[in-house]
Amino acid sequence: MVLPGRGSLVHLCQACSHVWRKVPRKCTPSHCWRKQLHPKRPCSGSAPDSPGWHSGNLEQSSTQTQQVPHTPVLLKEVLQYLDIQPGQIVLDLTFGGGGHSKAILKSVPGVTLVAADRDPEAFRMAQQLAEEYPGQVRPVLGRFSELRELLVGLGLGNGSVDVALLDAGCSSMQMDTADRGFSLSKDGPLDMRMDGDRYPGMPRAADAVNALDQQALASILAAYGEERRAGKIAAAIARARSIQPIARTHQLASIVAGAFPDSAMYSRRDRLQRPSHIATKTFQALRVFVNNELNELVAGLEAAQLALRPGGRLCILTFHSLEDRIAKRFLRGEDLSAPPRQNVRQWARARRLEAEEEEEEEEEEAERESKHWVCLQKKVVLPSAEEVRDNPRARSAKLRAAFRR
């Protein structure tokens, strides 16, 4: 099988990249969806002229975030498999709201924790944690693909880390802040950038739905969201944007829902058998595409492999099937940069068939050996019924753990 993001899907991003040049860099407010996203921001996509705007916006976002409790997923299992000892160096590749990192610092004395994240808000929270634990927490701001250089800057070369945790996907902090544009349940600007305003020229989800052609949109929804009705949704988006630019999360959700009969809007169900909005996979696909998440995940796994010493432990938390398949193949030692052997639609169809067989394959995976990794569990670890009841966002989580040969 070919890895999404490094093989069969990387060309999808390259094929769509030329379309971004069609997005007007300077335009009038009357037809610019960026004005609808952020009325105070210049249309050119450059950083605001006034530094006060950025700091004020960050303070507002911080206030919203602090009001939201953060519950780390599979915390007991993560601590069990990492088996952290006093004095060890711990790498948290996705600090997020800091739930796992705080638990590590409280439960194990004398550890040095490298708290990395691409989100400036998460970085700010890591800096606050560093003040609570002087000399123990080293905050790092950057993407997985930048991690090697950032670790070298901290004096941490290859084989210098004892344990690593990679918590993939979107954090609760991002989902619960309406202005970030990740959530279906909260109306906000259609943004979805995990980096926030670090890269002002980076395309937003609104840029994708308004600038990419219909075929490119359908391919993105099919590949990154595993959406079976990608063509119908892409056609509905194309019709809607010809009338008015798409700038808000609820606006996009309504457009997607309008592509289906009323009876189908809540026909999908999550792992708790609760009704799931029909636009959920569309939002996932756009988020993965905008943030280049699959390529970044591979880069993070490779960085962790280099950073860990022999015998060092790695825990990987994933929240959808695309992420989990990458983690599974990585720990098997498969070639993640294999050239594409299928087009996007063939790939998506094959993934659906593979998903139906995954449970039967888990026991066979434990018997496969990698020259770099030894798995610590026979089957993927899932949250207990009690945890899912207390924290519904844990319902799709999967944990894989291994130690470095």
XYZ file of C-alpha atoms in Angstrom:
405
model
C 0.000 0.000 0.000
C 1.138 3.548 -0.665
C 1.355 6.114 2.085
C -0.955 9.109 1.779
C 1.023 12.329 1.778
C 4.391 10.864 0.789
C 3.317 8.819 -2.191
C -0.078 8.821 -3.800
C -1.309 12.063 -2.275
C 1.699 14.334 -2.369
C 1.144 14.915 -6.070
C -2.373 16.046 -5.259
C -1.022 18.982 -3.267
C 1.458 19.798 -6.034
C -1.234 19.630 -8.692
C -3.407 22.055 -6.733
C -0.619 24.466 -5.811
C -0.807 26.443 -9.048
C -4.381 27.377 -8.283
C -3.306 29.420 -5.262
C -1.696 31.881 -7.635
C -5.172 32.740 -8.850
C -6.134 34.049 -5.414
C -5.992 37.870 -5.632
C -3.273 39.292 -3.443
C -4.873 42.761 -3.535
C -8.592 43.055 -4.048
C -11.561 45.164 -3.155
C -13.655 44.449 -0.054
C -16.755 43.986 -2.161
C -15.620 40.589 -3.472
C -12.865 39.506 -1.074
C -13.708 36.593 1.210
C -10.632 37.444 3.285
C -12.431 40.615 4.376
C -15.292 38.458 5.572
C -12.852 36.252 7.452
C -11.028 39.122 9.193
C -12.524 42.576 8.520
C -9.544 44.359 10.145
C -6.894 42.483 8.164
C -5.469 43.913 4.896
C -6.630 42.084 1.788
C -3.081 41.480 0.593
C -2.611 38.635 3.052
C 0.338 40.372 4.658
C 0.673 40.870 8.379
C -1.328 43.750 9.843
C 0.484 47.072 9.925
C -0.431 47.646 13.535
C 1.307 45.271 15.977
C -1.418 45.903 18.502
C -3.978 44.103 16.363
C -2.079 40.808 16.535
C -1.460 40.972 20.271
C -5.047 41.936 20.977
C -6.356 39.093 18.858
C -4.018 36.668 20.642
C -5.206 37.883 24.040
C -8.810 37.352 23.026
C -8.004 33.864 21.780
C -6.105 33.136 24.978
C -9.066 34.134 27.105
C -11.357 31.852 25.174
C -8.936 28.965 25.407
C -8.354 29.269 29.153
C -12.061 28.828 29.775
C -12.046 25.403 28.122
C -10.919 22.429 30.231
C -8.417 20.133 28.552
C -8.669 16.391 29.135
C -5.694 14.335 27.870
C -6.708 11.196 25.988
C -5.571 7.712 27.104
C -3.418 9.315 29.801
C -3.065 6.224 31.988
C -2.068 4.075 29.012
C 0.403 6.661 27.698
C 2.173 6.878 31.061
C 2.216 3.090 31.320
C 3.808 2.498 27.910
C 6.258 5.404 28.110
C 7.458 4.138 31.522
C 9.330 7.381 32.196
C 12.116 7.271 34.793
C 13.418 10.159 36.954
C 15.937 12.349 35.174
C 15.027 11.272 31.641
C 14.561 13.580 28.650
C 10.973 13.557 27.353
C 9.919 14.892 23.948
C 6.264 15.926 23.615
C 5.990 16.570 19.885
C 2.470 18.025 20.160
C 2.092 19.920 23.417
C -1.445 21.134 22.630
C -3.215 22.007 25.880
C -0.412 20.416 27.884
C -2.465 17.665 29.523
C 0.003 14.840 28.950
C 3.032 17.028 29.721
C 1.591 18.253 33.021
C 0.795 14.693 34.082
C 4.355 13.609 33.261
C 5.882 16.463 35.267
C 3.647 15.718 38.249
C 4.199 11.959 38.255
C 7.933 11.696 37.511
C 10.510 13.852 39.346
C 13.453 15.509 37.680
C 12.513 14.965 34.041
C 13.448 17.403 31.296
C 10.471 18.015 29.026
C 10.784 19.417 25.502
C 7.322 20.832 24.732
C 6.959 21.301 20.963
C 3.987 22.570 18.962
C 3.322 24.501 15.747
C 0.492 26.527 17.326
C 1.605 29.886 18.830
C -1.116 29.617 21.486
C 0.144 26.195 22.573
C 3.675 27.602 22.647
C 2.507 30.409 24.948
C 0.956 27.833 27.282
C 4.199 25.826 27.244
C 6.075 28.981 28.253
C 3.709 29.375 31.210
C 4.376 25.763 32.201
C 8.115 26.445 32.004
C 7.655 29.159 34.633
C 5.898 26.662 36.915
C 8.725 24.113 36.476
C 11.946 26.173 36.224
C 14.722 24.390 34.373
C 12.568 21.406 33.445
C 10.419 22.580 30.514
C 11.927 23.755 27.214
C 9.214 25.190 24.913
C 9.702 24.855 21.157
C 7.623 26.525 18.429
C 7.650 24.771 15.057
C 6.246 22.105 12.786
C 7.292 18.454 12.754
C 9.289 19.125 9.584
C 11.316 21.769 11.474
C 11.882 19.652 14.577
C 15.327 18.270 13.788
C 16.874 21.723 13.493
C 15.011 22.961 16.563
C 16.274 20.065 18.689
C 19.836 20.666 17.532
C 19.377 24.281 18.638
C 18.586 22.957 22.113
C 21.720 20.824 22.084
C 19.807 17.588 21.515
C 21.336 15.534 18.729
C 20.448 12.091 17.435
C 19.888 9.496 20.158
C 19.635 12.032 22.968
C 15.943 11.607 23.909
C 14.656 8.858 26.226
C 10.920 8.887 25.455
C 8.684 10.643 22.914
C 4.957 11.242 22.592
C 3.263 12.223 19.343
C -0.400 13.235 19.710
C -1.574 13.773 16.132
C -4.559 15.728 14.902
C -6.429 18.754 16.153
C -6.364 19.734 19.830
C -9.403 20.508 21.952
C -8.007 24.001 22.409
C -8.189 24.602 18.655
C -11.608 22.996 18.263
C -13.165 25.005 21.081
C -12.018 28.413 19.817
C -14.549 29.584 17.224
C -12.151 32.070 15.616
C -9.805 29.246 14.590
C -12.449 27.846 12.217
C -12.006 24.136 12.995
C -15.382 23.398 14.541
C -18.700 22.503 12.954
C -20.603 23.392 16.116
C -19.183 26.923 16.495
C -19.571 29.512 13.755
C -16.369 31.321 12.873
C -14.096 32.334 10.003
C -13.163 29.425 7.753
C -9.499 29.389 8.715
C -8.224 26.006 10.061
C -4.523 26.952 10.102
C -2.785 25.225 12.998
C 0.080 27.737 12.757
C -2.275 30.638 13.431
C -0.847 33.882 12.045
C 2.786 32.730 12.010
C 2.655 32.582 8.208
C 0.232 35.332 7.064
C 0.439 34.260 3.426
C -0.415 30.625 4.158
C -3.724 29.654 2.473
C -6.747 29.163 4.707
C -9.602 26.728 4.270
C -11.599 29.599 2.757
C -8.922 29.975 0.085
C -9.245 26.286 -0.759
C -13.025 26.242 -1.149
C -13.072 29.499 -3.112
C -10.030 29.078 -5.371
C -9.540 25.393 -6.170
C -11.409 23.999 -9.145
C -14.214 21.517 -8.654
C -12.183 18.453 -9.618
C -9.372 19.367 -7.220
C -11.859 19.857 -4.398
C -13.455 16.472 -5.082
C -10.027 14.813 -5.015
C -9.164 16.446 -1.690
C -12.449 15.375 -0.100
C -12.091 11.813 -1.377
C -8.445 11.409 -0.381
C -8.161 13.318 2.911
C -11.721 12.867 4.165
C -12.470 9.473 2.613
C -15.742 11.076 1.560
C -17.756 8.815 -0.745
C -19.873 11.664 -2.115
C -16.976 13.999 -2.746
C -18.142 14.857 -6.271
C -21.589 16.025 -5.149
C -20.147 18.111 -2.330
C -17.560 19.729 -4.617
C -20.292 20.588 -7.114
C -22.418 22.168 -4.370
C -19.444 24.252 -3.217
C -18.740 25.396 -6.784
C -22.371 26.507 -7.247
C -22.495 28.341 -3.925
C -19.229 30.252 -4.367
C -20.310 31.477 -7.798
C -23.023 33.436 -5.982
C -21.186 34.456 -2.822
C -17.705 33.702 -1.428
C -17.649 31.051 1.304
C -16.133 32.578 4.436
C -17.734 31.004 7.544
C -17.797 27.515 9.035
C -21.590 27.331 9.352
C -21.910 28.644 5.813
C -19.803 25.782 4.479
C -21.590 23.216 6.664
C -24.944 24.361 5.277
C -23.686 24.134 1.701
C -22.437 20.582 2.242
C -25.694 19.571 3.920
C -27.622 21.057 1.002
C -25.928 18.594 -1.352
C -27.964 15.743 0.159
C -31.591 15.005 1.018
C -32.750 16.221 4.446
C -32.942 12.622 5.642
C -29.214 12.149 5.010
C -28.010 15.140 7.032
C -27.661 13.173 10.269
C -27.643 9.674 8.810
C -23.982 9.171 9.704
C -23.029 8.098 13.193
C -19.811 8.219 15.179
C -18.290 5.414 17.251
C -20.736 6.225 20.048
C -23.600 5.775 17.577
C -24.459 9.453 17.936
C -25.688 11.410 14.898
C -22.745 12.917 13.032
C -23.105 15.922 10.749
C -22.689 15.105 7.090
C -20.022 17.826 6.727
C -17.659 16.228 9.277
C -15.498 14.484 6.676
C -15.402 17.615 4.515
C -14.033 19.636 7.432
C -11.474 16.922 8.168
C -10.299 16.857 4.556
C -9.872 20.630 4.363
C -8.006 20.744 7.674
C -5.624 17.971 6.610
C -5.016 19.662 3.248
C -4.502 23.191 4.595
C -2.023 22.051 7.256
C -0.284 19.389 5.134
C -0.910 17.100 8.090
C 0.027 13.748 6.594
C 3.415 14.899 5.324
C 4.017 16.592 8.672
C 3.060 13.432 10.559
C 5.620 11.412 8.632
C 8.241 14.097 9.315
C 7.412 13.972 13.019
C 7.717 10.198 13.189
C 11.059 10.305 11.391
C 12.304 13.072 13.714
C 11.285 11.012 16.760
C 13.095 7.965 15.385
C 16.315 9.933 15.016
C 16.003 11.676 18.376
C 15.338 8.537 20.454
C 18.197 6.534 21.902
C 18.251 2.731 21.498
C 15.645 1.405 23.903
C 13.828 4.722 23.918
C 10.038 4.530 23.857
C 7.533 6.147 21.494
C 3.753 6.527 21.907
C 1.633 7.625 18.940
C -1.931 8.858 19.416
C -4.062 9.126 16.272
C -7.664 10.198 15.750
C -8.637 9.119 12.244
C -7.842 6.226 9.945
C -5.394 8.092 7.684
C -3.167 8.975 10.643
C -3.380 5.499 12.146
C -2.405 3.777 8.895
C 0.675 5.979 8.650
C 1.654 5.156 12.246
C 1.049 1.446 11.655
C 3.150 1.332 8.501
C 5.902 3.399 10.100
C 6.269 1.015 13.029
C 6.282 -1.915 10.592
C 9.290 -0.374 8.883
C 7.610 0.038 5.501
C 8.933 2.462 2.901
C 6.800 5.547 3.382
C 8.203 7.346 0.346
C 7.141 4.692 -2.162
C 6.020 6.126 -5.528
C 2.276 6.237 -6.227
C 0.807 3.116 -7.760
C -2.834 4.236 -7.784
C -4.712 7.383 -8.608
C -6.521 9.179 -5.796
C -9.929 7.582 -6.348
C -8.445 4.094 -6.540
C -6.488 4.828 -3.390
C -9.596 6.009 -1.489
C -11.588 2.958 -2.602
C -8.798 0.620 -1.526
C -8.601 2.335 1.883
C -12.295 1.740 2.507
C -11.854 -1.960 1.816
C -8.745 -2.058 3.978
C -10.587 -0.419 6.894
C -13.048 -3.323 6.984
C -10.188 -5.785 7.406
C -8.090 -3.843 9.935
C -9.335 -5.662 13.019
C -8.392 -9.033 11.554
C -4.921 -7.783 10.657
C -3.962 -6.435 14.089
C -2.770 -9.775 15.508
C -0.755 -10.481 12.367
C 0.957 -7.081 12.672
C 2.380 -7.986 16.066
C 4.353 -10.789 14.429
C 5.947 -8.528 11.800
C 9.339 -7.133 12.676
C 10.920 -3.788 11.875
C 14.642 -3.159 12.012
C 13.978 0.051 13.963
C 11.003 -0.722 16.233
C 9.604 -3.368 18.564
C 5.897 -2.933 19.315
C 4.875 -2.965 22.974
C 1.328 -4.187 22.389
C -0.235 -6.904 20.268
C -3.237 -4.843 19.243
C -3.911 -1.141 18.954
C -5.008 0.365 22.290
C -8.460 1.973 22.399
C -10.032 4.131 25.131
C -12.201 2.378 27.684
C -15.963 2.807 27.735
C -15.618 4.845 30.929
C -13.154 7.277 29.345
C -15.308 7.721 26.267
C -18.310 8.402 28.479
C -16.398 11.037 30.458
C -14.593 12.508 27.430
C -16.486 11.853 24.166
C -13.632 13.301 22.105
C -11.581 10.244 23.025
C -13.943 7.964 21.089
C -11.837 7.823 17.900
C -8.404 7.717 19.583
C -5.933 4.913 18.921
C -2.635 4.376 20.696
C 0.397 2.559 19.298
C 3.546 2.117 21.357
C 7.000 0.786 20.563
C 10.612 1.021 21.640
C 13.642 1.848 19.499
C 15.968 -1.036 18.617
